[in-house]
Amino acid sequence: MLSYPDYTRCPVNVISSIMKFYRINSAYPTLPVLDKELDKFYKNVVLIVLDGMGTAMMEKDLPSSNFLRKYHVDNLTSVFPSTTTAAMTSYYTGVSPNEHAWLGWSLFLKEFCRTVDVFTNVDSYTKTPVSTLNAANFLMPYETIYQEIKDSIIGNVQPFTIAQKGVNISEKGNIHKVVYKFDEACDIIKRICTLNHNTFTFFQWNSPDDVAHQEGCYSERTAERLKAISSHLAELCRSVKDTIVIVTSDHGLIDINEEIKINHIHEIADCLVLPPFVESRAASCYVKYDRKTDFEKAVHSFLGNDFVLMSRNDIISKGLLGSGRMHAKTADFLGDYMICAIGDKTIKYQTLQTKPKPPHAADHGGLTDEEMIVPLIVVTTKQTKEFKQKKLI
C-alpha cells in the first residue's frame, strides 16, 4: 500500500502543537490528540525523535504489551521524500520541505557544481570535503524553533537539544548536549526535568535506522535495539514528573529486495544530463531537453513495476513537498522528473568515482506505508500540586 504526505498530521504538525503550547503562531494545523494533552500545561515538554521507527516496524518488532505500543495514540505521515534530511529539518524549523529545501541526503548544488551529502558536507561520490564552510548551510540557512520557544510569552523557558556526535544541531537559544549512549541522554533529560523553570527538550537518536539499514527492519538485532530503547524510555517516564514525553519518528523503512544500477541501463542513462540525486528511492533527474519522451518510455519499461515517474509539475500540483512559499533551491532540486519508489527496490547511479558500498538491507525515501507511516506516542506523568497552581499562566 502507498501513502502520501499529509501536512495536517506530520512532523510539521507536531511542531505546530508544541508552538501553540508556547503561544507561538504557526502556519500549519496542530494535532488535536496532542493538543489535548498539552493543554494540561506541563512544566517540561520532551520531544524524542527515533530515526527510522515506522509504525509497521514498531508493531512487528515489539509485542502489544510493550511500553511504546501501550502509549501509541495515533499515526502520522512522514514528509516527502520520507528521509531524515527532509523530516528532521522540518522538526528543527516547523516548516515543510517546500519551504526549507533540505529535500534529501544528496543534493546537486549548482553553485559548487557537485552533488553533496548535505548533512556531512562531502562529495556524494568521492566522499571528500566540498568546502571549508558547510555548503548547504550557506545556501539554505534556516531558523530553528528554539529561540522562539525561549522568548515565549509564557516566560522562563529553556530549550535543550540532545544528539549524538556529528549531528548538526543549530545552537540559537538552546543548550546543546552531545551523547554517546541512549541511557546517557535519558539521564540528562531526568536532570533537566528537575529544574525549577519551564523546559523544552528535543532529543534526536539515530536508531533503529542505523541497525535496519544494515540488517533489515525485522531482524533480531533491530527488534532488540527497539526493545532496549523502549525499556530506557519506560524507566525515564517513571522517573520524572510534571512532564509530557512525546515520542515519534522522521520516517520508516522497507526491506530492500534489489538495488538497480541505472547507469547500466543505457536507455535511461543516455537521457540524463547528470546523475540522479536526492535519495535512492526518490531520485531527482535532469533530462536532455530532446529526450524526455525517450526517458519516460525507458523508466516505464525498466522500472515501471517498482517506481512511479512524476514530473516537476506533478510534485508541485499534488503538494507533495508541503505548502508555503517555495524556497528558491527547492526548484533546483526537483529536476525535470522524480523517480519515486513504490516497491521494494532502490536505484543507484555508479560513477567512475563512486566508492564501492554494499547496498542497504532496508531503506527509505519512497511512498510505501512502511516508509511513510510513523507513530505518535504520548506519555504524561504526574503533575505536582505546586505546578498545577500555575496552569492558568
GROMACS .gro file of C-alpha atoms in nm:
model
  393
    1MET     CA    1   0.000   0.000   0.000
    2LEU     CA    2   0.106   0.357  -0.068
    3SER     CA    3   0.075   0.666   0.148
    4TYR     CA    4   0.124   1.028   0.056
    5PRO     CA    5   0.236   1.303   0.294
    6ASP     CA    6  -0.043   1.467   0.489
    7TYR     CA    7   0.061   1.812   0.604
    8THR     CA    8  -0.218   1.817   0.861
    9ARG     CA    9  -0.057   1.524   1.053
   10CYS     CA   10   0.316   1.501   1.001
   11PRO     CA   11   0.637   1.635   1.166
   12VAL     CA   12   0.546   1.998   1.099
   13ASN     CA   13   0.217   1.949   1.283
   14VAL     CA   14   0.391   1.801   1.588
   15ILE     CA   15   0.593   2.120   1.600
   16SER     CA   16   0.279   2.331   1.540
   17SER     CA   17   0.118   2.180   1.851
   18ILE     CA   18   0.432   2.249   2.055
   19MET     CA   19   0.445   2.606   1.925
   20LYS     CA   20   0.077   2.652   2.014
   21PHE     CA   21   0.157   2.530   2.366
   22TYR     CA   22   0.420   2.804   2.393
   23ARG     CA   23   0.176   3.063   2.247
   24ILE     CA   24   0.368   3.093   1.917
   25ASN     CA   25   0.189   3.121   1.584
   26SER     CA   26   0.236   2.852   1.319
   27ALA     CA   27   0.114   2.840   0.959
   28TYR     CA   28   0.034   2.468   0.984
   29PRO     CA   29  -0.253   2.294   1.167
   30THR     CA   30  -0.194   2.139   1.507
   31LEU     CA   31  -0.264   1.780   1.614
   32PRO     CA   32  -0.582   1.763   1.828
   33VAL     CA   33  -0.474   1.441   2.004
   34LEU     CA   34  -0.151   1.613   2.111
   35ASP     CA   35  -0.315   1.948   2.189
   36LYS     CA   36  -0.550   1.771   2.431
   37GLU     CA   37  -0.257   1.655   2.644
   38LEU     CA   38  -0.051   1.971   2.610
   39ASP     CA   39  -0.350   2.174   2.731
   40LYS     CA   40  -0.283   2.029   3.077
   41PHE     CA   41   0.022   2.257   3.077
   42TYR     CA   42   0.321   2.053   3.186
   43LYS     CA   43   0.636   2.224   3.309
   44ASN     CA   44   0.858   2.005   3.093
   45VAL     CA   45   0.793   1.917   2.728
   46VAL     CA   46   1.019   1.642   2.589
   47LEU     CA   47   1.015   1.556   2.217
   48ILE     CA   48   1.206   1.241   2.121
   49VAL     CA   49   1.255   1.153   1.753
   50LEU     CA   50   1.371   0.796   1.687
   51ASP     CA   51   1.524   0.778   1.342
   52GLY     CA   52   1.354   0.521   1.118
   53MET     CA   53   1.094   0.385   1.360
   54GLY     CA   54   0.796   0.337   1.130
   55THR     CA   55   0.467   0.210   1.266
   56ALA     CA   56   0.499  -0.118   1.072
   57MET     CA   57   0.842  -0.185   1.223
   58MET     CA   58   0.727  -0.098   1.574
   59GLU     CA   59   0.420  -0.321   1.555
   60LYS     CA   60   0.608  -0.620   1.413
   61ASP     CA   61   0.921  -0.593   1.629
   62LEU     CA   62   0.753  -0.514   1.961
   63PRO     CA   63   0.477  -0.707   2.142
   64SER     CA   64   0.146  -0.532   2.203
   65SER     CA   65   0.227  -0.509   2.575
   66ASN     CA   66   0.546  -0.312   2.511
   67PHE     CA   67   0.574   0.038   2.659
   68LEU     CA   68   0.594   0.220   2.325
   69ARG     CA   69   0.294   0.038   2.184
   70LYS     CA   70   0.094   0.091   2.503
   71TYR     CA   71   0.117   0.469   2.465
   72HIS     CA   72   0.080   0.475   2.085
   73VAL     CA   73  -0.205   0.722   2.035
   74ASP     CA   74  -0.204   0.793   1.662
   75ASN     CA   75  -0.024   0.751   1.331
   76LEU     CA   76   0.131   1.034   1.132
   77THR     CA   77   0.284   1.052   0.787
   78SER     CA   78   0.639   1.147   0.714
   79VAL     CA   79   0.710   1.438   0.483
   80PHE     CA   80   0.820   1.374   0.126
   81PRO     CA   81   1.074   1.249   0.050
   82SER     CA   82   1.046   1.019   0.352
   83THR     CA   83   1.402   1.070   0.465
   84THR     CA   84   1.596   1.203   0.763
   85THR     CA   85   1.725   1.520   0.596
   86ALA     CA   86   1.381   1.644   0.493
   87ALA     CA   87   1.191   1.534   0.803
   88MET     CA   88   1.446   1.636   1.067
   89THR     CA   89   1.482   1.981   0.914
   90SER     CA   90   1.103   2.012   0.940
   91TYR     CA   91   1.130   1.918   1.309
   92TYR     CA   92   1.402   2.181   1.358
   93THR     CA   93   1.210   2.456   1.180
   94GLY     CA   94   0.839   2.372   1.189
   95VAL     CA   95   0.807   2.424   0.813
   96SER     CA   96   0.770   2.191   0.515
   97PRO     CA   97   1.043   2.068   0.277
   98ASN     CA   98   0.893   2.302   0.018
   99GLU     CA   99   0.995   2.592   0.240
  100HIS     CA  100   1.330   2.477   0.382
  101ALA     CA  101   1.461   2.296   0.067
  102TRP     CA  102   1.658   2.026   0.252
  103LEU     CA  103   1.494   1.756   0.040
  104GLY     CA  104   1.732   1.465   0.084
  105TRP     CA  105   2.070   1.324   0.172
  106SER     CA  106   2.246   1.406  -0.157
  107LEU     CA  107   2.165   1.727  -0.344
  108PHE     CA  108   2.321   1.874  -0.657
  109LEU     CA  109   2.445   2.221  -0.561
  110LYS     CA  110   2.500   2.410  -0.886
  111GLU     CA  111   2.696   2.680  -0.701
  112PHE     CA  112   2.962   2.418  -0.623
  113CYS     CA  113   2.896   2.210  -0.937
  114ARG     CA  114   2.889   1.897  -0.719
  115THR     CA  115   2.644   1.654  -0.567
  116VAL     CA  116   2.682   1.691  -0.191
  117ASP     CA  117   2.582   1.487   0.114
  118VAL     CA  118   2.436   1.795   0.278
  119PHE     CA  119   2.446   1.688   0.644
  120THR     CA  120   2.813   1.583   0.626
  121ASN     CA  121   2.931   1.836   0.363
  122VAL     CA  122   3.117   1.580   0.149
  123ASP     CA  123   3.102   1.496  -0.221
  124SER     CA  124   2.844   1.220  -0.266
  125TYR     CA  125   3.076   1.017  -0.490
  126THR     CA  126   3.433   1.081  -0.371
  127LYS     CA  127   3.340   1.143  -0.004
  128THR     CA  128   3.589   1.431   0.008
  129PRO     CA  129   3.503   1.765   0.177
  130VAL     CA  130   3.325   2.010  -0.051
  131SER     CA  131   3.433   2.331   0.119
  132THR     CA  132   3.562   2.470   0.447
  133LEU     CA  133   3.215   2.600   0.528
  134ASN     CA  134   2.902   2.386   0.519
  135ALA     CA  135   2.778   2.432   0.163
  136ALA     CA  136   2.412   2.355   0.234
  137ASN     CA  137   2.401   2.577   0.543
  138PHE     CA  138   2.547   2.859   0.334
  139LEU     CA  139   2.291   2.819   0.055
  140MET     CA  140   1.988   2.719   0.263
  141PRO     CA  141   2.017   2.870   0.611
  142TYR     CA  142   1.713   2.831   0.835
  143GLU     CA  143   1.577   2.948   1.167
  144THR     CA  144   1.504   2.685   1.430
  145ILE     CA  145   1.218   2.691   1.678
  146TYR     CA  146   1.441   2.712   1.986
  147GLN     CA  147   1.486   3.088   2.012
  148GLU     CA  148   1.113   3.146   1.966
  149ILE     CA  149   1.040   2.900   2.246
  150LYS     CA  150   1.296   3.067   2.471
  151ASP     CA  151   1.130   3.403   2.403
  152SER     CA  152   0.778   3.264   2.463
  153ILE     CA  153   0.533   3.485   2.649
  154ILE     CA  154   0.496   3.200   2.899
  155GLY     CA  155   0.839   3.310   3.021
  156ASN     CA  156   1.130   3.137   3.189
  157VAL     CA  157   1.152   2.860   2.925
  158GLN     CA  158   1.487   2.699   2.848
  159PRO     CA  159   1.516   2.483   2.535
  160PHE     CA  160   1.765   2.195   2.531
  161THR     CA  161   1.876   1.978   2.240
  162ILE     CA  162   2.041   1.636   2.269
  163ALA     CA  163   2.202   1.436   1.989
  164GLN     CA  164   2.494   1.214   1.907
  165LYS     CA  165   2.831   1.348   1.800
  166GLY     CA  166   2.833   1.463   1.439
  167VAL     CA  167   2.466   1.563   1.426
  168ASN     CA  168   2.448   1.921   1.308
  169ILE     CA  169   2.220   2.097   1.557
  170SER     CA  170   2.192   2.474   1.532
  171GLU     CA  171   2.257   2.647   1.863
  172LYS     CA  172   2.042   2.956   1.896
  173GLY     CA  173   1.851   2.989   2.219
  174ASN     CA  174   1.908   2.624   2.306
  175ILE     CA  175   2.165   2.447   2.522
  176HIS     CA  176   2.306   2.153   2.326
  177LYS     CA  177   2.430   1.827   2.477
  178VAL     CA  178   2.628   1.560   2.290
  179VAL     CA  179   2.573   1.198   2.399
  180TYR     CA  180   2.714   0.860   2.302
  181LYS     CA  181   2.459   0.625   2.462
  182PHE     CA  182   2.081   0.630   2.481
  183ASP     CA  183   2.071   0.589   2.858
  184GLU     CA  184   2.312   0.882   2.891
  185ALA     CA  185   2.058   1.102   2.711
  186CYS     CA  186   1.780   0.975   2.938
  187ASP     CA  187   1.985   1.069   3.243
  188ILE     CA  188   2.033   1.421   3.108
  189ILE     CA  189   1.657   1.452   3.045
  190LYS     CA  190   1.587   1.343   3.404
  191ARG     CA  191   1.814   1.620   3.535
  192ILE     CA  192   1.658   1.878   3.303
  193CYS     CA  193   1.313   1.788   3.432
  194THR     CA  194   1.415   1.866   3.791
  195LEU     CA  195   1.497   2.227   3.709
  196ASN     CA  196   1.274   2.491   3.865
  197HIS     CA  197   1.185   2.660   3.537
  198ASN     CA  198   0.993   2.551   3.227
  199THR     CA  199   1.190   2.342   2.980
  200PHE     CA  200   1.161   2.212   2.625
  201THR     CA  201   1.391   1.923   2.530
  202PHE     CA  202   1.443   1.793   2.178
  203PHE     CA  203   1.623   1.457   2.166
  204GLN     CA  204   1.725   1.306   1.832
  205TRP     CA  205   1.857   0.946   1.816
  206ASN     CA  206   1.980   0.760   1.507
  207SER     CA  207   1.827   0.419   1.591
  208PRO     CA  208   1.663   0.198   1.476
  209ASP     CA  209   1.759   0.344   1.136
  210ASP     CA  210   2.128   0.254   1.171
  211VAL     CA  211   2.065  -0.111   1.250
  212ALA     CA  212   1.781  -0.155   0.999
  213HIS     CA  213   1.998  -0.022   0.717
  214GLN     CA  214   2.247  -0.298   0.793
  215GLU     CA  215   2.025  -0.593   0.881
  216GLY     CA  216   1.669  -0.512   0.779
  217CYS     CA  217   1.356  -0.389   0.953
  218TYR     CA  218   1.260  -0.716   1.118
  219SER     CA  219   1.596  -0.866   1.207
  220GLU     CA  220   1.661  -0.991   1.559
  221ARG     CA  221   1.911  -0.713   1.620
  222THR     CA  222   1.669  -0.442   1.507
  223ALA     CA  223   1.399  -0.580   1.737
  224GLU     CA  224   1.643  -0.596   2.029
  225ARG     CA  225   1.751  -0.237   1.968
  226LEU     CA  226   1.388  -0.120   1.976
  227LYS     CA  227   1.319  -0.317   2.293
  228ALA     CA  228   1.622  -0.161   2.463
  229ILE     CA  229   1.513   0.190   2.362
  230SER     CA  230   1.160   0.123   2.485
  231SER     CA  231   1.291  -0.005   2.818
  232HIS     CA  232   1.503   0.308   2.873
  233LEU     CA  233   1.208   0.533   2.786
  234ALA     CA  234   0.978   0.348   3.025
  235GLU     CA  235   1.228   0.399   3.305
  236LEU     CA  236   1.269   0.767   3.211
  237CYS     CA  237   0.893   0.828   3.226
  238ARG     CA  238   0.868   0.658   3.565
  239SER     CA  239   1.143   0.886   3.698
  240VAL     CA  240   1.007   1.229   3.609
  241LYS     CA  241   0.705   1.439   3.698
  242ASP     CA  242   0.534   1.749   3.562
  243THR     CA  243   0.648   1.624   3.221
  244ILE     CA  244   0.492   1.523   2.889
  245VAL     CA  245   0.707   1.294   2.674
  246ILE     CA  246   0.630   1.284   2.301
  247VAL     CA  247   0.796   1.006   2.102
  248THR     CA  248   0.776   0.987   1.723
  249SER     CA  249   0.994   0.937   1.416
  250ASP     CA  250   1.112   1.103   1.097
  251HIS     CA  251   1.026   0.813   0.862
  252GLY     CA  252   1.000   0.436   0.848
  253LEU     CA  253   1.193   0.185   0.635
  254ILE     CA  254   1.119  -0.102   0.399
  255ASP     CA  255   1.332  -0.413   0.342
  256ILE     CA  256   1.508  -0.396   0.006
  257ASN     CA  257   1.499  -0.681  -0.243
  258GLU     CA  258   1.724  -0.536  -0.514
  259GLU     CA  259   1.948  -0.240  -0.596
  260ILE     CA  260   1.921  -0.138  -0.962
  261LYS     CA  261   2.224   0.037  -1.112
  262ILE     CA  262   2.064   0.263  -1.370
  263ASN     CA  263   2.399   0.364  -1.517
  264HIS     CA  264   2.393   0.011  -1.660
  265ILE     CA  265   2.058   0.079  -1.829
  266HIS     CA  266   2.169   0.265  -2.142
  267GLU     CA  267   1.816   0.365  -2.239
  268ILE     CA  268   1.780   0.562  -1.914
  269ALA     CA  269   2.138   0.680  -1.857
  270ASP     CA  270   2.174   0.821  -2.208
  271CYS     CA  271   1.881   1.059  -2.145
  272LEU     CA  272   2.028   1.215  -1.831
  273VAL     CA  273   2.212   1.546  -1.806
  274LEU     CA  274   2.376   1.446  -1.476
  275PRO     CA  275   2.345   1.156  -1.230
  276PRO     CA  276   2.019   1.144  -1.028
  277PHE     CA  277   2.031   1.282  -0.675
  278VAL     CA  278   1.827   1.334  -0.353
  279GLU     CA  279   1.762   0.970  -0.244
  280SER     CA  280   1.789   0.618  -0.385
  281ARG     CA  281   1.409   0.581  -0.353
  282ALA     CA  282   1.323   0.938  -0.453
  283ALA     CA  283   1.565   1.032  -0.728
  284SER     CA  284   1.555   1.370  -0.898
  285CYS     CA  285   1.653   1.363  -1.266
  286TYR     CA  286   1.754   1.633  -1.511
  287VAL     CA  287   1.683   1.507  -1.862
  288LYS     CA  288   1.811   1.623  -2.201
  289TYR     CA  289   1.553   1.857  -2.349
  290ASP     CA  290   1.502   1.643  -2.662
  291ARG     CA  291   1.495   1.306  -2.481
  292LYS     CA  292   1.206   1.344  -2.237
  293THR     CA  293   0.973   1.111  -2.428
  294ASP     CA  294   1.253   0.853  -2.455
  295PHE     CA  295   1.322   0.888  -2.084
  296GLU     CA  296   0.959   0.839  -1.986
  297LYS     CA  297   0.932   0.527  -2.201
  298ALA     CA  298   1.258   0.383  -2.065
  299VAL     CA  299   1.162   0.439  -1.699
  300HIS     CA  300   0.821   0.280  -1.752
  301SER     CA  301   0.980  -0.013  -1.937
  302PHE     CA  302   1.265  -0.090  -1.697
  303LEU     CA  303   1.138   0.044  -1.361
  304GLY     CA  304   0.762   0.072  -1.401
  305ASN     CA  305   0.657  -0.207  -1.164
  306ASP     CA  306   0.856  -0.071  -0.869
  307PHE     CA  307   0.873   0.305  -0.929
  308VAL     CA  308   0.642   0.583  -1.039
  309LEU     CA  309   0.767   0.870  -1.251
  310MET     CA  310   0.645   1.216  -1.153
  311SER     CA  311   0.720   1.539  -1.330
  312ARG     CA  312   0.817   1.860  -1.151
  313ASN     CA  313   0.463   1.991  -1.212
  314ASP     CA  314   0.311   1.671  -1.068
  315ILE     CA  315   0.506   1.711  -0.745
  316ILE     CA  316   0.418   2.078  -0.708
  317SER     CA  317   0.049   2.045  -0.802
  318LYS     CA  318  -0.003   1.749  -0.567
  319GLY     CA  319   0.160   1.938  -0.279
  320LEU     CA  320   0.397   1.650  -0.202
  321LEU     CA  321   0.653   1.887  -0.051
  322GLY     CA  322   0.403   2.085   0.154
  323SER     CA  323   0.262   2.433   0.124
  324GLY     CA  324   0.403   2.775   0.197
  325ARG     CA  325   0.640   2.977  -0.018
  326MET     CA  326   0.871   2.757  -0.222
  327HIS     CA  327   1.239   2.803  -0.139
  328ALA     CA  328   1.446   2.906  -0.441
  329LYS     CA  329   1.664   2.596  -0.402
  330THR     CA  330   1.364   2.362  -0.385
  331ALA     CA  331   1.301   2.429  -0.754
  332ASP     CA  332   1.664   2.340  -0.829
  333PHE     CA  333   1.634   2.004  -0.657
  334LEU     CA  334   1.314   1.889  -0.827
  335GLY     CA  335   1.479   1.842  -1.165
  336ASP     CA  336   1.255   1.760  -1.460
  337TYR     CA  337   1.128   1.436  -1.305
  338MET     CA  338   1.147   1.240  -0.984
  339ILE     CA  339   1.162   0.860  -0.982
  340CYS     CA  340   0.970   0.757  -0.669
  341ALA     CA  341   0.977   0.408  -0.522
  342ILE     CA  342   0.650   0.220  -0.471
  343GLY     CA  343   0.802  -0.130  -0.435
  344ASP     CA  344   1.097  -0.293  -0.259
  345LYS     CA  345   1.383  -0.182  -0.485
  346THR     CA  346   1.630   0.108  -0.486
  347ILE     CA  347   1.816   0.273  -0.771
  348LYS     CA  348   2.178   0.376  -0.780
  349TYR     CA  349   2.394   0.563  -1.031
  350GLN     CA  350   2.752   0.447  -1.000
  351THR     CA  351   3.006   0.692  -1.143
  352LEU     CA  352   3.373   0.616  -1.207
  353GLN     CA  353   3.447   0.799  -0.882
  354THR     CA  354   3.190   0.612  -0.670
  355LYS     CA  355   3.347   0.427  -0.381
  356PRO     CA  356   3.212   0.068  -0.353
  357LYS     CA  357   2.948   0.035  -0.086
  358PRO     CA  358   2.721  -0.260  -0.003
  359PRO     CA  359   2.351  -0.195  -0.063
  360HIS     CA  360   2.127  -0.129   0.237
  361ALA     CA  361   1.920  -0.416   0.372
  362ALA     CA  362   1.641  -0.164   0.434
  363ASP     CA  363   1.594   0.186   0.300
  364HIS     CA  364   1.354   0.480   0.284
  365GLY     CA  365   1.255   0.783   0.079
  366GLY     CA  366   0.967   0.625  -0.112
  367LEU     CA  367   0.590   0.625  -0.082
  368THR     CA  368   0.513   0.285   0.075
  369ASP     CA  369   0.324   0.263   0.403
  370GLU     CA  370   0.631   0.115   0.569
  371GLU     CA  371   0.831   0.429   0.491
  372MET     CA  372   0.561   0.693   0.521
  373ILE     CA  373   0.362   0.598   0.832
  374VAL     CA  374   0.516   0.676   1.172
  375PRO     CA  375   0.374   0.650   1.524
  376LEU     CA  376   0.285   0.926   1.767
  377ILE     CA  377   0.345   0.814   2.124
  378VAL     CA  378   0.245   1.038   2.414
  379VAL     CA  379   0.326   0.971   2.780
  380THR     CA  380   0.211   1.206   3.054
  381THR     CA  381   0.349   1.198   3.407
  382LYS     CA  382   0.217   1.301   3.745
  383GLN     CA  383   0.166   1.672   3.794
  384THR     CA  384   0.252   1.808   4.136
  385LYS     CA  385   0.008   2.023   4.327
  386GLU     CA  386   0.255   2.311   4.323
  387PHE     CA  387   0.276   2.317   3.945
  388LYS     CA  388  -0.097   2.268   3.888
  389GLN     CA  389  -0.149   2.606   4.053
  390LYS     CA  390   0.050   2.762   3.765
  391LYS     CA  391  -0.163   2.600   3.498
  392LEU     CA  392  -0.356   2.914   3.404
  393ILE     CA  393  -0.049   3.131   3.346
   0.00000   0.00000   0.00000
